[in-house]
Amino acid sequence: MRYLLRRAGTSLVVILGVVTITFVVSRVVPSDPASLYAGPRARPAQVEQVRQDLKLDDPVLTQYVSYLGDLTRGDLGISFATRRPILGDLRSFLPATLELALLATALSMAIGIPLGVLASSRRGKPKDSVVRLFAVTSVSVPVFWSALILQLFFASKLGWLPLSGRTSSNVEFGEPTGFFVIDSILSGSPSNVWDVVRHLALPVTVMAAYPTGLTVRLIRGSMLEVLGEPYIEAARVGQIPERTILYQLALKNALAPALTILGLTFAYSVSSAFLVEAVFNWPGLGKYLTDAIVRVDFPVITAATLVITVIYVVVNLALDLVHAKIDPRVELS
Amino acid sequence: MAAPTPTPPTSPARRLLGLGPVTPGSAVWYYRRNWLGMVAACIVGAFVIAAIFAPWLTPYAEQGRGVPDLPQRLKGPNGSHWMGTDELGRDVLARVLFGARTALLVAIGVVVLAVVVGVLVGAIAGYFGGWVDEILMRITDTFLAFPPLLLAVIVAAALGASLQNTIVAIAVSWWPWYARQIRAQVLSLRERSYVKAVQAIGVPSHKIIRQHIIPNAMAPVWVQATADLGASILTAAGLSFVGLGPRPPTPDWGVMIADGRQFVLSGQWWIAVFAGAAITILALAFNLCGDVIRDVADPKTRGDQ
Amino acid sequence: MKRFRLIAVLVALTFAAAACGSSDTADGDAGETGGAATDGSFVYAFPFAITDLDPASAFSSENVVLQNVYESLTTFNPPGSAELLSPSLAESWTSNDDATEWTFTLREGVTFHDGTPLNAEAVRASLQRTIDLDLGAAFILLPIESMDVVDDLTITFTLGYPAPLDIVMSSNYGASIMSIDGSTQDAAWFNEGNDAGTGPYTISAFSPNEGTKLSRYDDYWGGWADGQFSEIDIQLVEDPVLAEQMIRAGDADATNNLPFDSYAALAEEESLSVVKGESMQNLFGLLNHERLSPEVREALVLSFPYDEVAENLYGGEATRAQGIIPQAVWGSSTDLDLPETDLDAAAKLLADAGTTDLSVTYSFDAGTTEQQQIGEVWKANLATIGIDLVLEPLTFDARWELAQADPANAQDIFTLFWFPTFVTPYDFMFSLFRSEEAPFFNLGYYSNPAFDDLIDEADALSGTDREAAIELFQQAGQTLIDDNSAVFMLDVPNVNVVQSNVEGYTPNPAYAGVIRFHELSRNE
């Protein structure tokens, strides 16, 4: 319990720090938000009016304090470029990115864990080398490059999968959750589900590449450590089948310290969202943020960064707590 | 009855660097026994040589630096342009060679800058402990709280596009990893008897940190830093791709892919493909080296190959 | 046990994902990919974000939507038409001899999307709203002194000075007519996706970050025939490579603003047609008069690779600019005395002036391939005469802001792409070169009172004596060239790529990028 409170406390401090950093960075951007908000060819007097309305002439510290005040009330501000409340925008963009990132995380675990176990069990053998080469390659290919190749091949050339977007333009269904896999299932039409899944295939694959490599490496490392322990030797002597040793005795113990990879994988998925969403025209948080950067729309830059980071911090906190729960040693350190 | 291990001969290169023979069981010895690691090291070496000698390796050195030759634009690979020409008629091979300079500069610049900052912060936090440690580590945690790439992107956007800013932006988001690592090292070193001894004779703190703490805490940091070179190249390419890379006409692989991508659909694949291959191969080589070095440095995972 | 359950969950999760993953990629039938549906809908992959749907303030790419939703009193015809203008919401119009009083007679039987009829009061209220808000392109209405509703279908305008109000009313921006109810609304109402126009389409969904959907307005006065499109999906596709893949795969029916180098290959595709409009857009570099000496400006003008750039960049589709007025705009000329590329002369100028080791900044739109390529070619030329051209890519907003702040410390060359608000030479000359107290779009900070008088006089004449006006505009155009006010680079055509089975598309450079969806139909 003390541990929980302490972790939650430091997380709060960290989030306050993140707010401060993003606030500072966004004020450095060389542009005039007032003229952006006032619109193209606005007269100087109108820009001045907007400057006053938005309180941009207040001292930076005052702006910072009022920004913090707004945040505690759950008000993320309005976009200067679109003049829309950011919170409303996030309702559709956040699930779009989370859907991608969660599926990419799941896919990378599904591939990465078995491969990591395989490599560790064949340490130094050709299979190990092949798996390691695969893992290293998957963290070495730029995602925007692999995305282009996959698009060219599976979408443009073969026509098997759609190029971009979350659904075909003639497919429509209610969006109660914003997670289209769930929404399409709720719509009750298998063709909707199929359309959504097909649109997810390429971006999820591309997004999963980097975290897969990471997972293989971490699982292999932590498996090798466990496999060297005496109880495994004992099990081997006891003629327990190798499969059982690997997947039940060793992996169970290797996974616990490797839990952090779940957070890391998720983080890498989310941050590659910038590149992946741009290439697949995926209406998510990454694209929302890159668009805002291009338009120098700093309330959006700050808000989107904040939301992504808070999610990341919360995921890590949750994983740490789970870790502490299943591994009492953590509490002591 | 084991035969005595013969002393391996010292290679000329090692003699030149004033290093002794490689002893069996040392890290270098283990590294050499890993063929993947050796291949990767050779590839990295080739890129370094290409970067240093780029002007002498191509007849199109001026084009490599950015001078266009419009009548030759978008020609496919041929006898005089082995990798074809780009949208301004420049030799793609020359751009790739000169791009190696940019890539290595960014990779090394990022890692060195991040290590310097990280080591300073980490060493000070670890050595002094207490409230200094608390403050510095909360700052470090804050920077670590940003998902990778996110902070680099917004810092680069705020600073504006240029080579220096790319390096600064990535380094800003990387130093905390090194800071944490060195702090952990320092925490254990601080308790060592020789440190206690120099403290006792009144050597000033900054001297102790500089002369006794940092040198002894660096080994794992260098391992991590080497392993990070590949990631640094990929991150820089990502920034270039979203338009936050170095200014034209700086030769840069990320920019080449971003610009060359648009010609692929019309059948002019060579710009994006060769630039993409260069990034992938160098990043792969760096990552393989890093992987092997990490294994070698950690006896538990040392592969017996 | 707890630990074990967690692993079980993880494993189950991974297998579920693996199952999804494999079914994603393993199966695939080519038949299902088409996003461009055959059910009367049309997909336009459009590269620019639409952020403002209030016709009174919209002044950018929004015209792609708004020109299909709202209409104006007149329409500007494509170049080569017999008449400059066509009737739109006005059926006919007249003016007095000195073009200071204009009367427009409105079309009968037109209704707004909210069901109310078009009448003179709605026209007055719409234009008054634009004038009062004074945003975007409201300046086009500056000549209007008063508006009088004569009867239900007749409205009279009294101007403060002579102006071609018939052309003004065909403007790409700022001349839209909305219902009386619409005129009482604020920007927020429009940006929720509401509209109050008379056009063939009404806005059915709007997201500034994803795109806009239009549905046909059944009671459109122009009527509907079989085969016309009832649903329009204007998708925001910022990545040109993706847009090109979409149009090639048939996922989009039309797209705009692809890199020019790809048009040649696209034209060879049987399923696609590459449609080039004439050029009312041009690219030029405004030279900072506060920072650059006359000699350096002349050297810059003489060092620009005019022909080399025209032949090789923009896929060879652009032509060398003949001064500030693009060729398809009335009042343009091919007889102006233009400078030629002459590096020796430029070097001599610099030597005589004793200028050495000069560094000059070139500010351009980040991400625009062609502007960057031009900068790189020019840089190579300038390097030979001892000038270092520093390329500064920034977003338009950022560099515009910097250019307005302090001319003495601003960029040396401001690269700008311009297309007319409404079609008149005055728009180019007034916006870009007329003396300004505070810099707005005159970002070379050029000031020449004689030039100002000349173009004001020409503008006043363009409502009554167009021939005389053209002569004065051409004289003013030569003045700009002789003063080395800017480097006039290229006239750039507007190009759309459309599926060949779509019929009826005629490009109109007066409304660059706009596709009038009502004119189109699909030929199955």
Tab-separated table of C-alpha atoms in Angstrom, chain A residues 30-32 35-36 38-44 46 81-84 89 92-93 103 106-107 109-111 113 148 151-152 154-156 158-164 168-172 191 194-195 197-198 200-202 204-205 247-248 251-253 255-256 259 262 278-281 283 287-288 291 293-296 322 325-328, chain C residues 2-4 6-7 10 13-15 17-18 20-21 23-37 39 41 43 49 51-52 57-60 133-136 138-139 191-193 206-210 213 233 235-239 241-242 245-246 249 251 394-395 397-398 400-402 404 418-419 421 427 431 438 440-441:
chain	number	residue	atom	x	y	z
A	30	PRO	CA	8.366	30.491	-33.883
A	31	SER	CA	4.918	31.610	-34.829
A	32	ASP	CA	2.103	33.864	-33.786
A	35	SER	CA	-2.669	35.411	-36.406
A	36	LEU	CA	-3.281	31.705	-36.890
A	38	ALA	CA	-7.683	35.078	-36.589
A	39	GLY	CA	-7.489	33.353	-39.951
A	40	PRO	CA	-5.848	34.144	-43.263
A	41	ARG	CA	-5.443	37.798	-44.228
A	42	ALA	CA	-6.941	38.989	-40.950
A	43	ARG	CA	-6.265	42.669	-40.358
A	44	PRO	CA	-3.711	43.624	-37.709
A	46	GLN	CA	-8.320	41.740	-35.525
A	81	ALA	CA	-6.349	26.069	-36.385
A	82	THR	CA	-9.833	24.527	-36.335
A	83	ARG	CA	-11.306	26.515	-33.410
A	84	ARG	CA	-12.747	23.270	-32.065
A	89	ASP	CA	-11.355	15.728	-31.276
A	92	SER	CA	-12.374	9.928	-31.998
A	93	PHE	CA	-8.578	10.060	-32.379
A	103	LEU	CA	-3.337	-4.865	-31.472
A	106	ALA	CA	-0.660	-8.169	-28.848
A	107	LEU	CA	0.740	-9.216	-32.222
A	109	MET	CA	3.887	-10.560	-28.028
A	110	ALA	CA	2.287	-13.377	-29.978
A	111	ILE	CA	5.260	-13.578	-32.300
A	113	ILE	CA	7.478	-14.579	-26.969
A	148	LEU	CA	5.530	1.739	-48.316
A	151	GLN	CA	1.352	-0.980	-49.385
A	152	LEU	CA	2.897	-1.325	-52.804
A	154	PHE	CA	-0.375	-6.078	-50.767
A	155	ALA	CA	-2.571	-3.138	-51.701
A	156	SER	CA	-1.412	-1.624	-54.965
A	158	LEU	CA	-2.086	-7.602	-55.367
A	159	GLY	CA	-5.141	-5.635	-54.294
A	160	TRP	CA	-5.669	-7.945	-51.307
A	161	LEU	CA	-5.816	-5.296	-48.640
A	162	PRO	CA	-6.996	-1.696	-48.559
A	163	LEU	CA	-4.409	1.062	-48.811
A	164	SER	CA	-5.477	3.371	-46.062
A	168	SER	CA	-14.059	1.720	-46.752
A	169	SER	CA	-15.877	4.911	-47.605
A	170	ASN	CA	-19.187	3.105	-48.166
A	171	VAL	CA	-19.072	1.255	-44.853
A	172	GLU	CA	-20.796	2.979	-41.977
A	191	SER	CA	-18.997	-7.657	-43.538
A	194	TRP	CA	-14.243	-7.969	-42.077
A	195	ASP	CA	-13.801	-4.480	-43.533
A	197	VAL	CA	-10.020	-6.116	-39.836
A	198	ARG	CA	-8.725	-5.757	-43.386
A	200	LEU	CA	-6.147	-2.918	-39.600
A	201	ALA	CA	-3.931	-5.596	-41.123
A	202	LEU	CA	-1.163	-3.514	-42.702
A	204	VAL	CA	-0.823	-3.215	-37.245
A	205	THR	CA	1.805	-5.381	-38.930
A	247	TYR	CA	6.989	-23.148	-21.512
A	248	GLN	CA	5.831	-23.927	-18.023
A	251	LEU	CA	8.802	-19.003	-19.242
A	252	LYS	CA	6.626	-18.525	-16.185
A	253	ASN	CA	9.585	-17.128	-14.299
A	255	LEU	CA	7.907	-13.478	-17.969
A	256	ALA	CA	7.601	-11.791	-14.609
A	259	LEU	CA	6.484	-7.678	-17.766
A	262	LEU	CA	4.582	-4.954	-22.170
A	278	ALA	CA	0.801	9.453	-41.695
A	279	VAL	CA	1.483	6.746	-44.260
A	280	PHE	CA	-1.859	4.969	-43.786
A	281	ASN	CA	-3.938	8.123	-43.371
A	283	PRO	CA	-7.168	9.315	-38.198
A	287	LYS	CA	-1.601	12.165	-37.210
A	288	TYR	CA	-3.518	14.711	-35.146
A	291	ASP	CA	-0.838	17.939	-38.393
A	293	ILE	CA	2.981	20.572	-35.615
A	294	VAL	CA	2.759	21.510	-39.276
A	295	ARG	CA	0.082	24.108	-38.470
A	296	VAL	CA	1.930	25.319	-35.351
A	322	VAL	CA	1.023	-5.875	-11.146
A	325	LYS	CA	1.858	-7.905	-6.676
A	326	ILE	CA	3.280	-11.042	-8.265
A	327	ASP	CA	6.861	-10.455	-7.225
A	328	PRO	CA	7.169	-9.321	-3.602
C	2	LYS	CA	-2.240	-15.908	-9.637
C	3	ARG	CA	0.874	-15.674	-11.668
C	4	PHE	CA	-0.196	-18.592	-13.720
C	6	LEU	CA	-1.849	-13.980	-15.764
C	7	ILE	CA	0.215	-16.050	-18.134
C	10	LEU	CA	-1.366	-13.428	-21.927
C	13	LEU	CA	-4.421	-12.883	-25.844
C	14	THR	CA	-1.468	-13.695	-28.041
C	15	PHE	CA	-3.257	-16.547	-29.721
C	17	ALA	CA	-4.118	-11.823	-31.877
C	18	ALA	CA	-2.233	-14.386	-33.891
C	20	CYS	CA	-6.572	-12.231	-36.230
C	21	GLY	CA	-3.173	-11.514	-37.686
C	23	SER	CA	-6.641	-14.192	-41.137
C	24	ASP	CA	-5.811	-10.583	-41.993
C	25	THR	CA	-3.121	-11.422	-44.422
C	26	ALA	CA	-3.746	-14.965	-45.515
C	27	ASP	CA	-7.068	-14.484	-47.204
C	28	GLY	CA	-7.737	-11.898	-49.826
C	29	ASP	CA	-9.911	-11.473	-52.836
C	30	ALA	CA	-9.098	-8.674	-55.192
C	31	GLY	CA	-12.749	-7.911	-55.839
C	32	GLU	CA	-13.468	-6.170	-52.583
C	33	THR	CA	-10.886	-3.438	-52.516
C	34	GLY	CA	-12.638	-0.674	-54.386
C	35	GLY	CA	-13.427	2.199	-52.051
C	36	ALA	CA	-14.649	4.276	-54.957
C	37	ALA	CA	-18.108	2.853	-54.950
C	39	ASP	CA	-23.489	3.541	-55.965
C	41	SER	CA	-20.819	8.321	-54.658
C	43	VAL	CA	-14.369	10.149	-53.605
C	49	ALA	CA	-7.084	20.467	-44.508
C	51	THR	CA	-10.691	24.223	-41.288
C	52	ASP	CA	-13.260	26.979	-41.801
C	57	SER	CA	-14.109	34.187	-43.563
C	58	ALA	CA	-12.932	31.093	-45.482
C	59	PHE	CA	-9.981	32.081	-47.620
C	60	SER	CA	-8.063	28.969	-48.478
C	133	LEU	CA	-17.062	40.570	-40.148
C	134	ASP	CA	-14.262	42.014	-42.315
C	135	LEU	CA	-12.353	38.722	-42.454
C	136	GLY	CA	-10.840	36.639	-45.214
C	138	ALA	CA	-13.995	40.789	-47.342
C	139	PHE	CA	-11.713	43.374	-48.975
C	191	ASN	CA	-18.028	24.919	-38.321
C	192	GLU	CA	-20.339	22.408	-36.710
C	193	GLY	CA	-21.050	21.350	-40.285
C	206	PHE	CA	-17.473	17.590	-41.448
C	207	SER	CA	-14.219	16.937	-39.640
C	208	PRO	CA	-11.293	19.307	-40.139
C	209	ASN	CA	-8.900	16.418	-39.644
C	210	GLU	CA	-10.553	13.780	-41.785
C	213	LYS	CA	-19.029	14.612	-46.860
C	233	ASP	CA	-16.622	12.183	-49.968
C	235	GLN	CA	-11.166	12.842	-47.944
C	236	LEU	CA	-8.210	14.640	-46.451
C	237	VAL	CA	-5.186	12.789	-47.832
C	238	GLU	CA	-2.086	14.809	-47.079
C	239	ASP	CA	0.486	12.311	-48.264
C	241	VAL	CA	2.194	9.141	-52.394
C	242	LEU	CA	-0.903	7.758	-50.718
C	245	GLN	CA	-1.785	5.008	-54.822
C	246	MET	CA	-5.479	5.642	-54.138
C	249	ALA	CA	-6.089	1.590	-57.227
C	251	ASP	CA	-9.952	4.039	-54.213
C	394	LEU	CA	9.109	26.701	-42.733
C	395	THR	CA	5.365	26.346	-42.617
C	397	ASP	CA	2.123	30.567	-41.206
C	398	ALA	CA	5.481	30.644	-39.486
C	400	TRP	CA	4.551	34.763	-43.007
C	401	GLU	CA	4.622	35.778	-39.363
C	402	LEU	CA	8.396	36.305	-39.468
C	404	GLN	CA	5.531	40.637	-41.235
C	418	TRP	CA	-0.400	33.143	-55.690
C	419	PHE	CA	-3.768	32.587	-57.307
C	421	THR	CA	-9.208	35.901	-55.249
C	427	ASP	CA	-5.460	41.373	-57.217
C	431	SER	CA	-1.827	42.547	-52.800
C	438	ALA	CA	2.519	47.533	-42.152
C	440	PHE	CA	0.770	42.203	-45.165
C	441	PHE	CA	1.419	40.395	-48.436
